[in-house]
Structure formats: C-alpha cells, structure tokens
XYZ file of C-alpha atoms in Angstrom:
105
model
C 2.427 64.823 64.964
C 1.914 61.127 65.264
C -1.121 61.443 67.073
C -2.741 63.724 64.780
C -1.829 61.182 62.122
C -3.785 58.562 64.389
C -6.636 60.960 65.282
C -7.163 61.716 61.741
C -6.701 57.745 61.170
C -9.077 56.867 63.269
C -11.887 59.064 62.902
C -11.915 59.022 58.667
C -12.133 54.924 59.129
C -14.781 55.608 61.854
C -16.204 58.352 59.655
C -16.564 55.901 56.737
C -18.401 53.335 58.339
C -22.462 53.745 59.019
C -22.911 53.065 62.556
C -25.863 54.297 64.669
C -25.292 55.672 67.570
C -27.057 54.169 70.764
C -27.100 52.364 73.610
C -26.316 49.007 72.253
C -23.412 49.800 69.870
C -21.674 52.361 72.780
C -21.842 49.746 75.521
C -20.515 46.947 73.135
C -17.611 49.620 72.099
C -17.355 50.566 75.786
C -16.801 47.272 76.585
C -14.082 46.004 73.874
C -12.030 49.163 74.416
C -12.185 48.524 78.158
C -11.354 44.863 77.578
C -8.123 46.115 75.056
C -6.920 48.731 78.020
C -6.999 46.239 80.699
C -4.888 43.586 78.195
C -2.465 46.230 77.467
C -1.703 46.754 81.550
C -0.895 43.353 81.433
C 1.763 40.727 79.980
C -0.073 40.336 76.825
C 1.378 41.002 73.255
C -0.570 42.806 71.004
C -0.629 39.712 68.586
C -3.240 38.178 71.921
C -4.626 41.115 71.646
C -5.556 41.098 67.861
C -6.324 37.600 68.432
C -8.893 38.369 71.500
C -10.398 41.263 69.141
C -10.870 39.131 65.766
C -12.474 36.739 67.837
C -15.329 39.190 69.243
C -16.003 40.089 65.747
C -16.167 36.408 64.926
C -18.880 36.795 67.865
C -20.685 39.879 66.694
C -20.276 38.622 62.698
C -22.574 35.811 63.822
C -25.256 38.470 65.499
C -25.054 41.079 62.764
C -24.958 40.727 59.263
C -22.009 41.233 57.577
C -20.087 42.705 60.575
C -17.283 40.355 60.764
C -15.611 41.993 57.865
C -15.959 45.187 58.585
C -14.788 44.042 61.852
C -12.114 42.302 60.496
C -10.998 45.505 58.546
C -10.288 47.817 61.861
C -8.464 45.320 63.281
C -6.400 44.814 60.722
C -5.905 48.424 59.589
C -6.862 50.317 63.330
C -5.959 48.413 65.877
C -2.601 48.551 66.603
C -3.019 52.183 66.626
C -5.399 52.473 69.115
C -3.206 50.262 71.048
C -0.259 52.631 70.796
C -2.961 55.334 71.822
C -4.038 53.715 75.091
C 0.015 53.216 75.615
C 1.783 56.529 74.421
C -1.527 59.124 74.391
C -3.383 58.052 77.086
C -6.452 57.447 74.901
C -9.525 56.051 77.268
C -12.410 53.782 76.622
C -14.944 56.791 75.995
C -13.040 58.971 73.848
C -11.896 55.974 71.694
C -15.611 55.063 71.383
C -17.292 58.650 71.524
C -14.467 60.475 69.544
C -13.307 58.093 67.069
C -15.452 55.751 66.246
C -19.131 57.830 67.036
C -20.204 54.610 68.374
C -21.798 56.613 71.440
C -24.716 59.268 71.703
C-alpha cells in the first residue's frame, strides 16, 4: 500500500508539471537520480542529500527560468519519498525518471 501511495505521489506531482521530454531533460534526470542512489549506498543522511539536491536546482534555477522553485517544490514535497523508494522498493534511476517524472522519451 505505501508504495502505491508513493507511485500515485509521484507521478500526479510529475503529472502536474510541463516538462518535455528529450534528451536533455532525461540525461539531467538520469543523472540526479543516479547521483541520489549512489548517496543513499553510502554514509550520507538524507538531510546531505536534500542539501546536494537543492543545490543542483540552485544550478539549473540559474540555466532555466524559473526552475529553482519548481525545483525547490519536489524536493521539499518528493524527495524523501523517492529516497525511501530507492531504499525499501528498489526504485532505479530510469523508472524514477521514465515512470514518474516523464522526464524521458
């Protein structure tokens, strides 16, 4: 049950935000999701972690318009789900990115 309640999470914030799907946006979700896996197999907390991630949308805020927030708004609201995905579900990189957030083609 609780990861239907994150699916369902997940994809109706991913659902709600406009994001093309293509090259560019599935290799930069590719890469954060890849980036949060590897923390989580080591000693970092997941207040690093949130740390690390509001920091690459500090990054990407400064490249796209307006992104920070939005960025900003998953972390705060999605990310310590996803982390308890990778942990308990065995959620990868490419469903996270594919599935959830339709950030690949």
């Amino acid at each position: 049950m609780k990861v239907l309640i994150l699916i369902a999470s997940l994809a109706l914030a991913a659902s709600a935000i406009p994001q093309p799907r293509n090259e560019l946006t599935c290799d930069i979700c590719m890469d954060i999701m890849t980036d949060l896996d590897n923390f989580i197999t080591s000693d970092t907390t997941e207040g690093e972690i949130i740390d690390f991630v509001k920091q690459i949308c500090a990054a990407l805020g400064a490249i796209i318009d307006g992104f920070e927030a939005t960025c900003n708004l998953l972390v705060a609201t999605q990310l310590p789900a996803i982390i308890e995905g990778f942990v308990n579900d065995n959620m990868d990189p490419t469903s996270v990115c594919t599935d959830l957030f339709g950030a690949c083609p």
